[in-house]
Tab-separated table of C-alpha atoms in Angstrom:
chain	number	residue	atom	x	y	z
L	1	GLU	CA	142.490	27.142	132.557
L	2	ASN	CA	144.033	26.450	129.126
L	3	SER	CA	142.275	27.438	125.926
L	4	LEU	CA	142.964	25.786	122.561
L	5	LEU	CA	142.913	27.726	119.294
L	6	TYR	CA	142.745	26.104	115.880
L	7	THR	CA	142.877	27.247	112.264
L	8	GLY	CA	142.069	24.651	109.628
L	9	SER	CA	143.333	24.481	106.069
L	10	LYS	CA	141.123	24.675	102.997
L	11	ALA	CA	141.353	20.898	102.667
L	12	GLN	CA	140.160	20.518	106.236
L	13	ASP	CA	137.445	23.156	105.972
L	14	SER	CA	135.931	21.473	102.888
L	15	ARG	CA	135.712	18.134	104.692
L	16	GLY	CA	134.053	19.155	107.943
L	17	LEU	CA	137.343	19.474	109.854
L	18	GLY	CA	137.706	23.267	109.892
L	19	ASP	CA	137.448	26.061	112.437
L	20	GLN	CA	133.677	25.812	112.809
L	21	GLN	CA	133.886	22.166	113.838
L	22	PHE	CA	136.769	22.550	116.317
L	23	LYS	CA	135.190	23.866	119.472
L	24	GLY	CA	132.944	21.326	121.108
L	25	ASN	CA	133.816	18.650	118.566
L	26	LEU	CA	137.409	18.298	117.374
L	27	ASP	CA	138.807	19.679	120.657
L	28	ALA	CA	136.876	17.174	122.783
L	29	GLU	CA	139.699	14.627	122.929
L	30	ALA	CA	142.328	17.257	123.845
L	31	ILE	CA	140.180	18.649	126.661
L	32	ASP	CA	139.545	15.153	127.972
L	33	ASN	CA	143.263	14.352	127.917
L	34	MET	CA	144.138	17.543	129.844
L	35	ARG	CA	141.503	16.766	132.449
L	36	HIS	CA	143.172	13.440	132.978
L	37	GLY	CA	146.651	14.889	133.502
L	38	LEU	CA	148.119	15.128	130.004
L	39	ASN	CA	150.035	18.379	129.386
L	40	VAL	CA	148.945	20.928	126.826
L	41	VAL	CA	151.663	20.038	124.327
L	42	GLY	CA	150.724	16.376	124.380
L	43	ALA	CA	147.054	17.213	124.064
L	44	VAL	CA	147.708	19.468	121.083
L	45	LYS	CA	149.857	16.833	119.351
L	46	ASP	CA	147.160	14.214	119.823
L	47	THR	CA	144.514	16.585	118.484
L	48	ILE	CA	146.565	17.360	115.378
L	49	THR	CA	147.225	13.667	114.826
L	50	ASN	CA	143.499	12.919	115.194
L	51	ILE	CA	142.487	15.649	112.728
L	52	ASP	CA	145.109	14.558	110.200
L	53	SER	CA	143.906	10.981	110.518
L	54	LYS	CA	140.322	12.043	109.814
L	55	LEU	CA	141.467	14.183	106.886
L	56	ASN	CA	143.406	11.321	105.326
L	57	ALA	CA	140.439	9.009	105.792
L	58	ALA	CA	138.083	11.538	104.142
L	59	ILE	CA	140.428	11.984	101.187
L	60	GLY	CA	140.796	8.220	100.852
L	61	ASN	CA	137.013	7.840	100.822
L	62	GLU	CA	136.717	10.523	98.149
L	63	PHE	CA	139.148	8.717	95.862
L	64	GLN	CA	137.427	5.404	96.503
L	65	GLU	CA	134.034	6.937	95.745
L	66	ALA	CA	135.349	8.653	92.606
L	67	ASN	CA	136.842	5.407	91.294
L	68	THR	CA	133.575	3.631	92.002
L	69	ASN	CA	131.627	6.366	90.209
L	70	VAL	CA	133.902	6.174	87.148
L	71	ALA	CA	133.436	2.413	86.911
L	72	GLN	CA	129.684	2.678	87.531
L	73	ALA	CA	129.230	5.452	84.960
L	74	SER	CA	131.113	3.461	82.308
L	75	THR	CA	129.009	0.385	83.075
L	76	LYS	CA	125.730	2.316	82.939
L	77	ILE	CA	126.642	4.009	79.656
L	78	ALA	CA	127.404	0.626	78.084
L	79	GLU	CA	124.121	-0.753	79.471
L	80	LEU	CA	122.239	2.250	78.107
L	81	GLU	CA	123.771	1.810	74.640
L	82	ARG	CA	122.739	-1.852	74.522
L	83	ALA	CA	119.232	-1.090	75.781
L	84	ALA	CA	118.777	1.807	73.343
L	85	LYS	CA	119.881	-0.339	70.414
L	86	GLN	CA	117.416	-3.086	71.290
L	87	PHE	CA	114.680	-0.549	72.022
L	88	GLN	CA	115.070	1.158	68.632
L	89	LYS	CA	114.906	-2.227	66.953
L	90	SER	CA	111.728	-3.226	68.803
L	91	HIS	CA	110.049	0.176	68.724
L	92	PRO	CA	111.213	2.213	65.727
L	93	GLY	CA	108.341	4.622	66.227
L	94	GLN	CA	109.666	5.686	69.623
L	95	MET	CA	112.916	7.340	68.539
L	96	SER	CA	112.693	10.002	71.236
L	97	LEU	CA	113.086	7.339	73.912
L	98	GLY	CA	115.595	5.194	72.077
L	99	ARG	CA	117.930	7.977	70.962
L	100	GLN	CA	120.638	8.588	73.597
L	101	ASN	CA	123.690	10.844	73.168
L	102	THR	CA	126.204	8.604	74.917
L	103	ASP	CA	129.187	10.285	73.194
L	104	VAL	CA	128.752	13.326	75.420
L	105	MET	CA	128.472	11.076	78.459
L	106	ARG	CA	131.687	9.238	77.583
L	107	ALA	CA	133.500	12.561	77.141
L	108	LYS	CA	132.489	13.515	80.667
L	109	VAL	CA	133.728	10.186	82.000
L	110	LYS	CA	137.088	10.880	80.378
L	111	ALA	CA	137.203	14.343	81.989
L	112	ALA	CA	136.426	12.765	85.355
L	113	GLU	CA	139.239	10.243	84.899
L	114	GLU	CA	141.677	13.072	84.158
L	115	ALA	CA	140.569	14.967	87.261
L	116	LEU	CA	140.972	11.840	89.340
L	117	ALA	CA	144.466	11.230	87.948
L	118	ALA	CA	145.382	14.814	88.903
L	119	GLY	CA	144.278	14.172	92.495
L	120	ARG	CA	140.949	16.007	92.259
L	121	ALA	CA	138.647	13.218	93.393
L	122	ALA	CA	135.818	15.498	94.519
L	123	GLU	CA	135.796	17.221	91.135
L	124	ALA	CA	135.680	13.854	89.385
L	125	SER	CA	132.634	12.782	91.396
L	126	GLN	CA	130.950	16.111	90.670
L	127	ILE	CA	131.432	15.609	86.912
L	128	LEU	CA	130.007	12.081	87.055
L	129	SER	CA	127.003	12.819	89.249
L	130	PRO	CA	124.628	14.025	86.455
L	131	ILE	CA	125.693	11.170	84.165
L	132	LEU	CA	124.604	8.556	86.678
L	133	GLY	CA	121.250	10.320	86.995
L	134	GLN	CA	120.784	10.607	83.229
L	135	THR	CA	121.545	6.957	82.518
L	136	ALA	CA	119.247	5.796	85.322
L	137	SER	CA	116.430	8.028	84.070
L	138	ALA	CA	116.794	6.912	80.441
L	139	LEU	CA	116.909	3.226	81.359
L	140	GLN	CA	113.857	3.627	83.589
L	141	ALA	CA	111.916	5.397	80.819
L	142	MET	CA	112.581	2.626	78.314
L	143	SER	CA	111.833	-0.060	80.903
L	144	SER	CA	108.515	1.558	81.861
L	145	TYR	CA	107.490	1.878	78.220
L	146	GLN	CA	108.363	-1.759	77.575
L	147	GLN	CA	106.389	-2.921	80.605
L	148	ASN	CA	103.349	-0.904	79.546
L	149	HIS	CA	103.737	-2.177	75.979
L	150	ASN	CA	103.869	-5.789	77.174
L	151	SER	CA	100.864	-5.249	79.437
L	152	ALA	CA	98.870	-3.697	76.596
L	153	ARG	CA	99.650	-6.601	74.269
L	154	SER	CA	98.677	-9.107	76.978
L	155	ALA	CA	95.460	-7.218	77.657
L	156	LEU	CA	94.649	-7.221	73.938
L	157	ALA	CA	95.179	-10.972	73.739
L	158	ALA	CA	92.998	-11.543	76.811
L	159	ALA	CA	90.262	-9.268	75.449
L	160	THR	CA	90.340	-11.061	72.084
L	161	ASP	CA	89.923	-14.407	73.856
L	162	SER	CA	87.051	-13.032	75.949
L	163	VAL	CA	85.193	-11.853	72.853
L	164	SER	CA	85.653	-15.274	71.210
L	165	VAL	CA	84.395	-17.028	74.341
L	166	LEU	CA	81.385	-14.715	74.407
L	167	ALA	CA	80.547	-15.516	70.785
L	168	ASN	CA	80.605	-19.252	71.581
L	169	LYS	CA	78.489	-18.819	74.714
L	170	ALA	CA	75.936	-16.768	72.792
L	171	SER	CA	75.693	-19.433	70.121
L	172	ASP	CA	75.040	-22.121	72.734
L	173	PHE	CA	72.524	-19.863	74.480
L	174	ARG	CA	70.505	-19.329	71.295
L	175	GLY	CA	70.380	-23.086	70.834
L	176	ASN	CA	69.036	-23.588	74.359
L	177	TYR	CA	66.665	-20.597	74.311
L	178	PRO	CA	65.509	-20.089	70.716
L	179	LYS	CA	62.617	-17.844	71.791
L	180	VAL	CA	64.927	-15.365	73.509
L	181	THR	CA	65.870	-12.912	70.780
L	182	GLY	CA	67.056	-9.883	72.693
L	183	ALA	CA	70.529	-8.402	72.988
L	184	LEU	CA	71.492	-10.997	75.583
L	185	ALA	CA	71.281	-13.730	72.978
L	186	ASN	CA	72.883	-11.605	70.263
L	187	PRO	CA	75.904	-9.705	71.589
L	188	ASN	CA	77.569	-7.473	69.011
L	189	THR	CA	80.869	-9.296	69.042
L	190	GLN	CA	81.843	-7.846	65.663
L	191	ALA	CA	81.709	-4.331	67.088
L	192	LEU	CA	83.935	-5.467	69.963
L	193	ARG	CA	86.419	-6.946	67.489
L	194	ASP	CA	86.458	-3.678	65.526
L	195	GLU	CA	87.221	-1.805	68.748
L	196	LEU	CA	90.092	-4.186	69.451
L	197	LYS	CA	91.583	-3.451	66.032
L	198	ALA	CA	91.474	0.254	66.812
L	199	VAL	CA	93.160	-0.384	70.151
L	200	GLN	CA	95.860	-2.430	68.428
L	201	SER	CA	96.881	0.622	66.409
L	202	LYS	CA	97.424	2.606	69.620
L	203	VAL	CA	99.767	0.193	71.354
L	204	GLU	CA	102.999	1.686	70.005
L	205	GLY	CA	102.055	5.320	70.422
L	206	ASP	CA	100.215	5.133	73.754
L	207	PRO	CA	100.442	1.717	75.414
L	208	VAL	CA	98.841	2.929	78.658
L	209	SER	CA	95.727	4.135	76.845
L	210	ALA	CA	95.633	0.935	74.801
L	211	LEU	CA	95.888	-1.138	77.969
L	212	GLN	CA	92.927	0.657	79.552
L	213	ALA	CA	90.797	0.323	76.413
L	214	ALA	CA	91.560	-3.393	76.057
L	215	GLU	CA	90.680	-4.043	79.698
L	216	LYS	CA	87.389	-2.194	79.239
L	217	ILE	CA	86.440	-4.340	76.223
L	218	ARG	CA	87.398	-7.476	78.091
L	219	GLY	CA	85.220	-6.386	81.009
L	220	GLN	CA	82.246	-5.848	78.716
L	221	ALA	CA	82.627	-9.267	77.114
L	222	GLU	CA	83.009	-11.040	80.448
L	223	ALA	CA	80.032	-9.203	81.981
L	224	HIS	CA	77.838	-10.297	79.053
L	225	GLY	CA	79.136	-13.833	79.443
L	226	ARG	CA	78.158	-13.846	83.137
L	227	ALA	CA	74.666	-12.645	82.199
L	228	LEU	CA	74.327	-15.584	79.795
L	229	ARG	CA	75.605	-17.978	82.462
L	230	ASP	CA	73.215	-16.686	85.122
L	231	TYR	CA	70.132	-16.574	82.890
L	232	PRO	CA	68.765	-20.045	83.791
L	233	SER	CA	69.068	-19.520	87.560
L	234	ALA	CA	67.666	-15.982	87.320
L	235	LYS	CA	64.212	-17.462	86.654
L	236	ASP	CA	64.106	-18.941	90.146
L	237	THR	CA	65.519	-15.736	91.618
L	238	LEU	CA	62.775	-13.706	89.973
L	239	ALA	CA	60.113	-16.093	91.271
L	240	SER	CA	61.564	-15.920	94.781
L	241	ALA	CA	61.603	-12.126	94.663
L	242	GLN	CA	57.971	-12.063	93.492
L	243	SER	CA	56.970	-14.367	96.348
L	244	GLN	CA	58.780	-12.163	98.851
L	245	LEU	CA	57.055	-9.073	97.440
L	246	GLU	CA	53.594	-10.626	97.813
L	247	LYS	CA	54.356	-11.717	101.376
L	248	LEU	CA	55.509	-8.238	102.336
L	249	GLU	CA	52.444	-6.643	100.766
L	250	SER	CA	50.197	-8.837	102.932
L	251	LEU	CA	51.781	-7.850	106.221
L	252	GLU	CA	49.821	-5.768	108.730
L	253	ARG	CA	52.168	-2.805	108.583
L	254	ALA	CA	53.055	-2.880	104.898
L	255	SER	CA	51.804	0.703	104.672
L	256	SER	CA	54.825	1.831	106.704
L	257	ALA	CA	56.939	1.155	103.594
L	258	ARG	CA	54.375	2.039	100.928
L	259	ALA	CA	56.747	4.077	98.709
L	260	GLU	CA	59.540	1.523	98.999
L	261	LEU	CA	57.165	-1.330	98.189
L	262	LEU	CA	55.970	0.466	95.075
L	263	ALA	CA	59.557	1.047	93.894
L	264	ALA	CA	60.456	-2.610	94.481
L	265	LYS	CA	57.322	-3.765	92.672
L	266	GLN	CA	58.005	-1.585	89.640
L	267	SER	CA	61.644	-2.608	89.472
L	268	LEU	CA	60.784	-6.293	89.747
L	269	ALA	CA	58.198	-5.961	86.990
L	270	GLU	CA	60.787	-4.321	84.758
L	271	ALA	CA	63.310	-7.060	85.565
L	272	GLN	CA	60.779	-9.741	84.625
L	273	GLU	CA	59.969	-8.019	81.346
L	274	LEU	CA	63.628	-7.530	80.440
L	275	TYR	CA	64.318	-11.151	81.352
L	276	SER	CA	61.576	-12.428	79.061
L	277	LEU	CA	62.940	-10.272	76.238
L	278	GLY	CA	66.494	-11.462	76.815
L	279	THR	CA	67.898	-8.019	77.627
L	280	PRO	CA	71.103	-8.029	79.749
L	281	ALA	CA	69.823	-5.122	81.856
L	282	TYR	CA	67.469	-7.540	83.624
L	283	ALA	CA	70.283	-8.492	85.992
L	284	GLU	CA	70.786	-4.919	87.197
L	285	LYS	CA	67.037	-4.425	87.709
L	286	LEU	CA	66.832	-7.710	89.580
L	287	GLU	CA	69.631	-6.724	91.937
L	288	PHE	CA	67.923	-3.400	92.587
L	289	SER	CA	64.657	-5.212	93.326
L	290	LYS	CA	66.334	-7.547	95.811
L	291	SER	CA	67.943	-4.614	97.580
L	292	ALA	CA	64.641	-2.696	97.642
L	293	LEU	CA	62.776	-5.703	99.075
L	294	ALA	CA	65.383	-6.082	101.805
L	295	ASN	CA	64.872	-2.418	102.665
L	296	VAL	CA	61.088	-2.885	102.771
L	297	GLU	CA	61.467	-5.860	105.083
L	298	ARG	CA	63.648	-3.790	107.395
L	299	LEU	CA	61.175	-0.894	107.500
L	300	ILE	CA	58.234	-3.179	108.277
L	301	SER	CA	60.227	-4.907	111.016
L	302	GLU	CA	61.033	-1.529	112.519
L	303	ALA	CA	57.322	-0.587	112.364
L	304	ASP	CA	56.394	-3.874	114.118
L	305	ALA	CA	58.955	-3.211	116.829
L	306	ALA	CA	57.676	0.341	117.306
L	307	ALA	CA	54.082	-0.924	117.606
L	308	LYS	CA	55.149	-3.529	120.151
L	309	ARG	CA	56.840	-0.847	122.223
L	310	ALA	CA	53.758	1.366	121.973
L	311	ARG	CA	51.518	-1.491	123.227
L	312	ALA	CA	53.848	-2.161	126.134
L	313	ILE	CA	53.806	1.514	127.120
L	314	PHE	CA	49.970	1.622	126.845
L	315	TRP	CA	49.452	-1.323	129.195
L	316	LEU	CA	52.018	0.052	131.597
L	317	LEU	CA	50.105	3.327	131.802
L	318	MET	CA	46.799	1.466	132.220
L	319	SER	CA	48.256	-0.521	135.100
L	320	LEU	CA	49.538	2.606	136.770
L	321	LEU	CA	46.139	4.286	136.357
L	322	THR	CA	44.354	1.270	137.879
L	323	LEU	CA	46.681	1.249	140.844
L	324	GLY	CA	46.162	4.999	141.247
L	325	LEU	CA	42.383	4.673	141.327
L	326	ALA	CA	42.583	1.827	143.785
L	327	GLY	CA	44.770	3.891	146.061
L	328	ALA	CA	42.365	6.838	145.893
L	329	GLY	CA	39.476	4.537	146.860
L	330	VAL	CA	41.282	3.291	149.942
L	331	PHE	CA	42.058	6.862	150.985
L	332	LEU	CA	38.414	7.968	150.629
L	333	ASN	CA	37.130	4.940	152.545
L	334	ARG	CA	39.452	5.719	155.449
L	335	ARG	CA	38.264	9.353	155.493
L	336	VAL	CA	34.592	8.268	155.641
L	337	GLN	CA	35.289	5.968	158.599
L	338	ILE	CA	36.925	8.814	160.503
L	339	VAL	CA	33.983	11.146	159.905
L	340	LYS	CA	31.529	8.371	160.883
L	341	ARG	CA	33.257	7.762	164.188
L	342	GLU	CA	33.326	11.468	164.935
L	343	ALA	CA	29.584	11.750	164.238
L	344	GLU	CA	28.743	8.723	166.437
L	345	LYS	CA	30.767	10.195	169.295
L	346	ARG	CA	28.947	13.523	169.137
L	347	LEU	CA	25.583	11.737	168.978
L	348	ALA	CA	26.454	9.734	172.072
L	349	ASP	CA	27.501	12.885	173.904
L	350	TRP	CA	24.157	14.580	172.948
L	351	ASP	CA	22.158	11.558	174.195
L	352	ALA	CA	24.015	11.659	177.496
L	353	ALA	CA	23.281	15.355	177.919
């Protein structure tokens, strides 16, 4: 049996073609050739040719990758310079994001080009690797800030519109319901506008925080607007809830949900009072009342079902008891007949004697 020995060069070792990769990997083709009749010398030559071919391919790939990295780094640096210039112009208060030391980056690109020209492609790629990461990170940071800034400005505009719409809705509401003088009819839109001004001052320094604050104000304005919109129909909803409450209170097993009925009744009364005053909180109380009434209805239904089951079990037991007594009567009657016959027989025997 022939055994192949191999010692790789530094160039081979650094590219996964060294001693550690020979046995069981690089020698596979030589062993296969010898098993199929090729002599040792031929097998060795083919193995060397195969390893050299892989080495040349690896080196070629390194140079191709290095050239690509040089071109990509130069492109990204130029892109970063343009983006930083525009960013500083748009956001002068964010100098920490817009200031980029591209001179140092360009110096490293030049060093990589010199290494590549000297045949050190791997070294060139190693020099360029951090530059590609730095440019990508800086561009991403400026892009994220710009997106958040745009979102904050859009949210501010939407919130401003919502507050204006609310003011108009409130004015119409007061015209339709002059007797309603509560907070529902008189939203503090000026306070909301003052908050928006404060948010506006935060957009440059903290666009994410400004975005969240603007969305919160918009939500408040829109929620108040929905309360104004739903006010007319809420009257019928309150009446329906009151009717449902009275119906539930009159049911036979209303006591099974006594605590829940009381809570629903109190909440509904509060909702009606808040509604008459024109307080926006009426809507929340009304929703709670509807939920509480649904729970009461469920509990009473469960109590009815339990009572029905109890009645069924009672009559079943009564039937079984009746059948049991009837059976006992039959048994006793049969026993009496037996005793009677026995007595008659003995009497007849005594008469005969």
